[in-house]
Short mmCIF file of C-alpha atoms in Angstrom, two decimals:
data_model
loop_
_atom_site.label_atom_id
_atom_site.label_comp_id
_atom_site.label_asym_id
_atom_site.label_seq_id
_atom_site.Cartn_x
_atom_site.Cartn_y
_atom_site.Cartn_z
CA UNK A 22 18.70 -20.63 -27.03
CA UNK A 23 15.29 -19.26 -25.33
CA UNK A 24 15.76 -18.49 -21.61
CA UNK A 25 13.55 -21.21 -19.72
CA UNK A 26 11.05 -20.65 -17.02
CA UNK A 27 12.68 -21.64 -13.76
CA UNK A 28 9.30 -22.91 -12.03
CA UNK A 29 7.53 -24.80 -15.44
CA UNK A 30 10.20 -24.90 -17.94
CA UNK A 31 8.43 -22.61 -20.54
CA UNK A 32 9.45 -19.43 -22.13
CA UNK A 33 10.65 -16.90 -19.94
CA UNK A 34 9.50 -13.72 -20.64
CA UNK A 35 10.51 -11.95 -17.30
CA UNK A 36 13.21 -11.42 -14.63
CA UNK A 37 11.41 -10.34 -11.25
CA UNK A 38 13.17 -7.38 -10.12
CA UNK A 39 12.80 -8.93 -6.10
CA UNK A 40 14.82 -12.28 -6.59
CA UNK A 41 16.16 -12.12 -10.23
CA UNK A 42 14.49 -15.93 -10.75
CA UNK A 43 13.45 -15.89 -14.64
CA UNK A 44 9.34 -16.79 -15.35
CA UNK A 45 6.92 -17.16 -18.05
CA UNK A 46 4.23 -15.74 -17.80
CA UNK A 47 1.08 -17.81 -16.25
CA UNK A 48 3.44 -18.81 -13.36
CA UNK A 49 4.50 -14.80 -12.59
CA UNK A 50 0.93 -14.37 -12.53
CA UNK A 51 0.35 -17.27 -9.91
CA UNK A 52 3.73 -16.25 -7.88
CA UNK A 53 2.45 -12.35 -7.81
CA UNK A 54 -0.93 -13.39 -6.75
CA UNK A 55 -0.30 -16.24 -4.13
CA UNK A 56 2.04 -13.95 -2.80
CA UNK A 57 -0.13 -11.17 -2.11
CA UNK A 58 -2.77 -13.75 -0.64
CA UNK A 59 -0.02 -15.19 1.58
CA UNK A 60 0.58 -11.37 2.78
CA UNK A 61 -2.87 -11.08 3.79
CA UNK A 62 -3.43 -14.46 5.74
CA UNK A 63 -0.46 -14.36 7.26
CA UNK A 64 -1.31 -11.00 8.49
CA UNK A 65 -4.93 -11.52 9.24
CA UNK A 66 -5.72 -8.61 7.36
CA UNK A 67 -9.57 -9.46 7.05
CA UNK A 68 -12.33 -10.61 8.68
CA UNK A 69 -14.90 -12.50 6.97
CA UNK A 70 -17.83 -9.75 6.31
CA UNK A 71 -15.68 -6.69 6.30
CA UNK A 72 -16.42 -3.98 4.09
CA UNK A 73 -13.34 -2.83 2.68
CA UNK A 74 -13.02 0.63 0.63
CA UNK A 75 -10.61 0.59 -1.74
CA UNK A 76 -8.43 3.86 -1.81
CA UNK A 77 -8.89 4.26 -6.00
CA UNK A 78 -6.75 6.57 -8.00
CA UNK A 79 -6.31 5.26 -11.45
CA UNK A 80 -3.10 5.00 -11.10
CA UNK A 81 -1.06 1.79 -11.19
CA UNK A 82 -0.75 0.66 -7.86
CA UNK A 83 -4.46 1.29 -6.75
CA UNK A 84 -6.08 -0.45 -9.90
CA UNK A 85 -3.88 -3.59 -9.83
CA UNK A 86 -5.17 -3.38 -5.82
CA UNK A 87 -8.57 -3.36 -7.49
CA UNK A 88 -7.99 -6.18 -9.54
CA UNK A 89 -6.49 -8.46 -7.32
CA UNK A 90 -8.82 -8.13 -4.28
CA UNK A 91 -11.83 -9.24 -6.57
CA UNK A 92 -9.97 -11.76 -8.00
CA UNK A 93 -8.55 -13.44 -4.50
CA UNK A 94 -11.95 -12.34 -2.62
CA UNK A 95 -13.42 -14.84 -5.36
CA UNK A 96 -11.24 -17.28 -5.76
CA UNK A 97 -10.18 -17.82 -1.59
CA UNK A 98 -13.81 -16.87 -0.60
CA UNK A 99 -12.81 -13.97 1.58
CA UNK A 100 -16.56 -13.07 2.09
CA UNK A 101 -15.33 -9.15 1.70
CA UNK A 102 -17.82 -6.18 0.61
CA UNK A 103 -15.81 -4.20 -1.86
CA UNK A 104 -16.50 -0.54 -2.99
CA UNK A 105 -13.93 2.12 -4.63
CA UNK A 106 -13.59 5.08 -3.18
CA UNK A 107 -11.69 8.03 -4.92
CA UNK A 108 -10.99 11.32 -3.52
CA UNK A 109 -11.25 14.17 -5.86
CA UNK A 110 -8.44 16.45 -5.06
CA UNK A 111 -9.52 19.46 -7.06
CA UNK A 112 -6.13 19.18 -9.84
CA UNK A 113 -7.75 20.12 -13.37
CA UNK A 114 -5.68 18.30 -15.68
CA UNK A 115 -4.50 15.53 -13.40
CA UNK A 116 -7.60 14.17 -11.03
CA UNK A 117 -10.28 15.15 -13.96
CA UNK A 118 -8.89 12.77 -16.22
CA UNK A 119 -7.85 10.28 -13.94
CA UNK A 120 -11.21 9.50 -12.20
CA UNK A 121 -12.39 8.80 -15.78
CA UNK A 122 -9.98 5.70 -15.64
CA UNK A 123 -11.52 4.78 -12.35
CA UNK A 124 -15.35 5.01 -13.17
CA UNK A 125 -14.53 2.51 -16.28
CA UNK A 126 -12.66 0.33 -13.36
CA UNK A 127 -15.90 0.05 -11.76
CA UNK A 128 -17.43 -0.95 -14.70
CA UNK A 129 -14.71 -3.58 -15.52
CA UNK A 130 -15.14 -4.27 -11.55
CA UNK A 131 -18.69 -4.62 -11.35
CA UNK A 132 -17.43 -2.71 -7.87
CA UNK A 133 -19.69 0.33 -6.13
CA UNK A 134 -17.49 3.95 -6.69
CA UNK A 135 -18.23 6.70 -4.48
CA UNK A 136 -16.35 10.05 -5.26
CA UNK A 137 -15.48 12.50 -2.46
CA UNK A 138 -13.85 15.83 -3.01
CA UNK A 139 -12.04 18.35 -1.20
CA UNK A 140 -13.96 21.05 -2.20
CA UNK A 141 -17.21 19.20 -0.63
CA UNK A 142 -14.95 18.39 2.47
CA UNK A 143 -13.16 21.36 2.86
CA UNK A 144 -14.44 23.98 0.33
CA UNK A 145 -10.84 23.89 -1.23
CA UNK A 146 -9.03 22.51 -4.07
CA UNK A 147 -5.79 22.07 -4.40
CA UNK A 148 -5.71 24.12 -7.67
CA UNK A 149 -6.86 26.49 -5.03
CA UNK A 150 -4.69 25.80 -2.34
CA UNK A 151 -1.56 25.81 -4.35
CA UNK A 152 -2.26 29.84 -5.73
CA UNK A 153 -1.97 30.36 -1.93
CA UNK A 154 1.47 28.35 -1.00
CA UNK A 155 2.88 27.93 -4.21
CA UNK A 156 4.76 25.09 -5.00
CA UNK A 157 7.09 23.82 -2.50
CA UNK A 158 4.71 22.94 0.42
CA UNK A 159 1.41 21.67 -1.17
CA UNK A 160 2.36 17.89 -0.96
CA UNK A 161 1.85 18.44 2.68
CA UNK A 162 -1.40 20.00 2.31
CA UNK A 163 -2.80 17.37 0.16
CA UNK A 164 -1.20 14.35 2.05
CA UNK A 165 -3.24 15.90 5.47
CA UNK A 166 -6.68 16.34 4.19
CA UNK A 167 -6.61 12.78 1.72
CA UNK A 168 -5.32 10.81 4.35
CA UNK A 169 -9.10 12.49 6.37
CA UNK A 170 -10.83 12.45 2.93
CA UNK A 171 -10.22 8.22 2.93
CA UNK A 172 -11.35 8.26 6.59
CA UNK A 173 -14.52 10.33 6.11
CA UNK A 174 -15.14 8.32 2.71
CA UNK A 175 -15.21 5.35 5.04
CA UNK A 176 -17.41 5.88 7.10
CA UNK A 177 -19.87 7.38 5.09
CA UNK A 178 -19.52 4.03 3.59
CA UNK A 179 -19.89 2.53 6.99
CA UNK A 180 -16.73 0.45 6.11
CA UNK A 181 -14.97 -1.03 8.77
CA UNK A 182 -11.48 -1.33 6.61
CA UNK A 183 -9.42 0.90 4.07
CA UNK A 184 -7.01 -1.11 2.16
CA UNK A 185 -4.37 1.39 0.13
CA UNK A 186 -2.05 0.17 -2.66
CA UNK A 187 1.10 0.90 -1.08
CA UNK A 188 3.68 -0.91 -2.43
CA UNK A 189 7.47 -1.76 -1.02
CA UNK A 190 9.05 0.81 -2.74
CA UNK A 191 6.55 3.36 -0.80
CA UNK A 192 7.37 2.18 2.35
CA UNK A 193 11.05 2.20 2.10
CA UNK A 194 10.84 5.53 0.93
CA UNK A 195 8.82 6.72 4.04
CA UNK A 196 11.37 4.89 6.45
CA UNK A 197 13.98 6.93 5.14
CA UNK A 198 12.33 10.11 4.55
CA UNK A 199 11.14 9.46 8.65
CA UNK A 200 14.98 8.97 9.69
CA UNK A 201 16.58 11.87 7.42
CA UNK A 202 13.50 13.69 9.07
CA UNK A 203 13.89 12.50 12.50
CA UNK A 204 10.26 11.32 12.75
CA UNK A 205 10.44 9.52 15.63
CA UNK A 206 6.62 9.03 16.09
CA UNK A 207 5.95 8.53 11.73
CA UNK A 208 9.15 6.07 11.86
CA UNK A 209 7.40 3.61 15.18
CA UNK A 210 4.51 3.10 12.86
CA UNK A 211 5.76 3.66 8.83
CA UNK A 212 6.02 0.11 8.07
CA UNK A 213 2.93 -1.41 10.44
CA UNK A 214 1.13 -3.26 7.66
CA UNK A 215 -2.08 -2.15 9.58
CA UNK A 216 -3.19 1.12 11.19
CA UNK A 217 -5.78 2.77 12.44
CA UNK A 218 -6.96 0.61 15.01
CA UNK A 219 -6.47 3.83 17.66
CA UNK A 220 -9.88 5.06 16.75
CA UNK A 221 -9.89 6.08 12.82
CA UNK A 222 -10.85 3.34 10.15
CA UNK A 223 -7.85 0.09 10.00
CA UNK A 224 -5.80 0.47 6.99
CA UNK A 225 -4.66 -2.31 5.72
CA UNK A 226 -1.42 -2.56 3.03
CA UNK A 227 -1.99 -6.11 1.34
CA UNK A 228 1.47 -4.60 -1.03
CA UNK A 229 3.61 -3.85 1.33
CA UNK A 230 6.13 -6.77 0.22
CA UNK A 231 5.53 -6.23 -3.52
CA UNK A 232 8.18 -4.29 -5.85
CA UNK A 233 6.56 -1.36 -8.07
CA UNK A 234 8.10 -3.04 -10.65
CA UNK A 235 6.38 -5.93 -10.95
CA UNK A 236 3.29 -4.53 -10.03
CA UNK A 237 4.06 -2.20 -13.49
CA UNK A 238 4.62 -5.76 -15.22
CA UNK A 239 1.60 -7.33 -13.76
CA UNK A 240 -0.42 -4.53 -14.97
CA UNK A 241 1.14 -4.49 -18.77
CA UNK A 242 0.75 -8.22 -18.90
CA UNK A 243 -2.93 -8.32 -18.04
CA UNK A 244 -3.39 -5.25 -20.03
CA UNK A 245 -5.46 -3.60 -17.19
CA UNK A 246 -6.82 0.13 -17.23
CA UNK A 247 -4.90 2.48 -15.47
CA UNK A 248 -3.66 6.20 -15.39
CA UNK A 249 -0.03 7.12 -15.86
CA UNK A 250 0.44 10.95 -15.74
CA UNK A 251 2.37 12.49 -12.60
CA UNK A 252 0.54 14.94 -10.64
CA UNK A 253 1.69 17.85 -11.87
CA UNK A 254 2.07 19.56 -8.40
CA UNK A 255 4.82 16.15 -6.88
CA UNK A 256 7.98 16.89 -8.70
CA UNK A 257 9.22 19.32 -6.03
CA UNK A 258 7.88 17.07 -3.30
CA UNK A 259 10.39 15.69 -0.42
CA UNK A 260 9.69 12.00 -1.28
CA UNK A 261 11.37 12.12 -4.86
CA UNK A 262 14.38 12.81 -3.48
CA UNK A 263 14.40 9.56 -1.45
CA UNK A 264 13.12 7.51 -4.56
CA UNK A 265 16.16 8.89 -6.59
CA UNK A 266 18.33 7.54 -4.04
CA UNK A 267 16.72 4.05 -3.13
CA UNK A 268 16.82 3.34 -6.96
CA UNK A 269 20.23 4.02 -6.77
CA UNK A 270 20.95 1.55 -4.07
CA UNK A 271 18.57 -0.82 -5.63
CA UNK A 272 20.33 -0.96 -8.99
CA UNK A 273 23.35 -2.08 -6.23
CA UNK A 274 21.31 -4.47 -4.70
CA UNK A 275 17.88 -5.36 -5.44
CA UNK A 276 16.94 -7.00 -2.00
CA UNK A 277 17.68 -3.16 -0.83
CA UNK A 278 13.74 -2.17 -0.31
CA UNK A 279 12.89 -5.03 1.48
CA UNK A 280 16.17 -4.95 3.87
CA UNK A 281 14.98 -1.10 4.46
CA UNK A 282 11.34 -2.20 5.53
CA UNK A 283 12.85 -4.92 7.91
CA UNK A 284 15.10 -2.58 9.73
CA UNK A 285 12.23 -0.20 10.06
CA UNK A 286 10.08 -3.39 11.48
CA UNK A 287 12.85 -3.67 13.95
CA UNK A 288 14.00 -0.64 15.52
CA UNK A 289 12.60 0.57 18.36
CA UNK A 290 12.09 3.52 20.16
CA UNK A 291 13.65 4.38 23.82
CA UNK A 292 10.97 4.44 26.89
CA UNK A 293 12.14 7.61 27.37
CA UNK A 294 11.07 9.07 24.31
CA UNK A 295 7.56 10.80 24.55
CA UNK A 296 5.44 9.88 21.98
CA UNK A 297 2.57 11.60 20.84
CA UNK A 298 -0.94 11.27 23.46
CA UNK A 299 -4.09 10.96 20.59
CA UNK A 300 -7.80 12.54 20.97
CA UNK A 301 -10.41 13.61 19.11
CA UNK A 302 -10.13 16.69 17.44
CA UNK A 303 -12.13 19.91 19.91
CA UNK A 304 -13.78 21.18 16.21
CA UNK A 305 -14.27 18.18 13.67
CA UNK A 306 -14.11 15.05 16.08
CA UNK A 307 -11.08 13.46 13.50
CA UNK A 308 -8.33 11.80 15.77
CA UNK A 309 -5.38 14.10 16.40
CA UNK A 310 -2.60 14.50 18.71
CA UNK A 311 -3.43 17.91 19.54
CA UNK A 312 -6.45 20.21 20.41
CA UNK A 313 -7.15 21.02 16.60
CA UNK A 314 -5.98 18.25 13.71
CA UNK A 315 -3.66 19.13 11.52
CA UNK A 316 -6.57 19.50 8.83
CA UNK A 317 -8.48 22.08 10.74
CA UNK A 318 -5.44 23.67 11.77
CA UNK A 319 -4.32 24.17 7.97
CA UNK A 320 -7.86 25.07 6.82
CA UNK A 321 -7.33 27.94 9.79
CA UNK A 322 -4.44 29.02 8.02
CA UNK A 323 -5.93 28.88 4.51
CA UNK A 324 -9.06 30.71 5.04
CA UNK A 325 -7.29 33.44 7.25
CA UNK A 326 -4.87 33.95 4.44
CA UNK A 327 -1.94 32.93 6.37
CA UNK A 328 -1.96 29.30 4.93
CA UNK A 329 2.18 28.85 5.81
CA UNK A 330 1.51 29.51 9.70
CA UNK A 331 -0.14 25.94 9.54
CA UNK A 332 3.31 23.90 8.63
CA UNK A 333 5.60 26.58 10.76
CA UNK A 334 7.22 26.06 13.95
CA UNK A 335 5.64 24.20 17.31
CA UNK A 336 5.48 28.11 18.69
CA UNK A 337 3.99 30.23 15.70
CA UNK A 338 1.44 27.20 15.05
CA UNK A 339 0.21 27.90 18.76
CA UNK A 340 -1.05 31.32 17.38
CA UNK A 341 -3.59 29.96 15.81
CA UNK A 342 -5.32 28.62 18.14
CA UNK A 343 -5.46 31.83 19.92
CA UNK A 344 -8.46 32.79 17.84
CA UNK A 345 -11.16 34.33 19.31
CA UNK A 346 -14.73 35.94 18.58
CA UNK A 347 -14.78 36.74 14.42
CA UNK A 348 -11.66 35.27 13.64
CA UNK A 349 -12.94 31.53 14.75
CA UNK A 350 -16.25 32.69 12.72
CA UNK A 351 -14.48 33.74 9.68
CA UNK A 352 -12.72 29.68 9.41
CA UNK A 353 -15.69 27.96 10.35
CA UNK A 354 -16.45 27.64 7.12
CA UNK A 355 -14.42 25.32 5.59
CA UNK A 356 -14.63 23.23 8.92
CA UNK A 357 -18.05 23.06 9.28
CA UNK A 358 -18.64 20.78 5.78
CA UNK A 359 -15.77 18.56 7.50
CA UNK A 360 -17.71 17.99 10.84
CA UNK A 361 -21.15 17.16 9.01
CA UNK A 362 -19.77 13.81 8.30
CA UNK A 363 -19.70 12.47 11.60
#
């Protein structure tokens, strides 16, 4: 006997992995998309005549994001400007093949695509970078200067939003990566479904309550274009060691992502904590929490062939900034690109 839809009676072709209620088809489509478009009222994540970037990889999560703000900026009449924006992070083999998938997005779009790189930004790649550190540390080179790149994409766009295809299984991961960590200042803000609005462009996370999962089925269903390959630099990286374990718990119980994400929403940090004071950055103008950002900070380290002194201790970091006479010369390069943006 075929399993029947529990919201039309059909054909079931699906469990959802959030709430284990059975669906055909059509009404997993409608459920996936009203609830996205209940996220982002609810949230007030727009304003009509925003021009919204949107952070384009390829991949999964950011061409479903693709998909679904054209298709609820038509049908709700959101009045958004849309463009892609892809950063170019210098991996030959990985990026190269997955920005192809992207420009025939904006064809299937009909969406603007603007393409920065780090090598334009920073006169690195991360091919480059990674014959430097090696393997274990270039996640947090890469996560530092795309998390600018996006920013400085932005605004060259003169977009007043950046919305990023971060989906519930992300941010759980980052709320416990924050606590094993002891983030105290990452952890206040992991699971804000909006940032930015301290200075740098608003992000905006429109899947912040939607399961990878179903944003995998959504995306076989509708037979959309996307890019599958890992980067081959991530599986050393810090963050698969949390996903191993919240798929663990989530085989236990699937509500587990979204009960992680509402007890990062409600803890709260003591008065007597000090948290971070922001500025602009002395050399590039990006918002930091210190004299130099972290990016110009790392490009010191890189270009003075001391690239680890960047993600060291408080105290050996401190050298850096020491620099005087040719030794600022000699990094200015690499900065410089970085600061024409503004």
């Amino acid at each position: 006997m075929p399993v029947l839809c529990q919201t039309c009676g059909g054909k079931a072709i699906l469990k959802r992995p959030k709430n284990g209620k059975k669906l055909c088809k059509e009404c997993f489509y409608n459920v996936f998309e009203d609830e996205i478009h209940q996220t982002i009222i609810q949230n007030k994540l727009f304003n009509p005549g925003d021009k919204v970037a949107i952070g384009a990889s390829g991949g999964k999560d950011s061409t479903v994001l693709a998909h679904i703000m054209k298709v609820l900026n038509e049908r709700h009449n959101y009045r958004l400007e849309l463009f892609l924006l892809s950063i170019d992070e210098g991996i030959t083999g990985y990026r190269d093949d997955s920005l192809e998938t992207v420009q025939r997005n904006q064809l299937q779009y009909n969406l603007p695509l603007t393409i920065l790189s780090y090598k334009e930004l920073y006169n690195w790649t991360m091919d480059e970078i990674v014959k430097q550190i090696g393997m274990k540390n270039n996640c947090t080179f890469c996560g530092v200067f795309r998390r600018q790149a996006l920013d400085r994409g932005a605004w060259k766009l003169k977009c007043n939003k950046i919305v990023t295809g971060h989906n519930a299984d992300d941010i759980a991961e980052t709320v416990l990566m924050n606590i094993l960590r002891g983030d105290i200042a990452r952890l206040g803000r992991c699971t804000s479904i909006t940032t930015g609005q301290d200075g740098m462009v608003s992000r905006c996370k429109p899947f912040k309550y939607t399961y990878e999962k179903e944003i995998v089925m959504y995306a076989h269903f509708k037979k959309l274009d996307y890019f599958t390959t890992e980067c081959i630099y991530s599986p050393n990286a810090y963050r698969g060691h949390a996903r191993t374990f919240l798929k663990d718990l989530e085989k236990i119980r699937p509500r587990v992502i979204l009960d992680i994400i509402k007890s990062g929403e409600d803890m709260s940090i003591k008065e007597e904590v000090k948290m971070p004071t922001l500025m602009n950055c002395s050399r590039c103008g990006y918002i930091s929490s210190a004299e130099l950002c972290k990016a110009c900070v790392m490009l010191e380290g890189l270009n003075r062939g001391r690239p680890l002194l960047s993600i060291s201790s408080d105290d050996r970091r401190k050298n850096i900034l020491k620099m005087k006479g040719n030794d600022i010369n000699d990094v200015k390069q690499g900065t410089e690109s970085v600061s024409a943006m503004f």
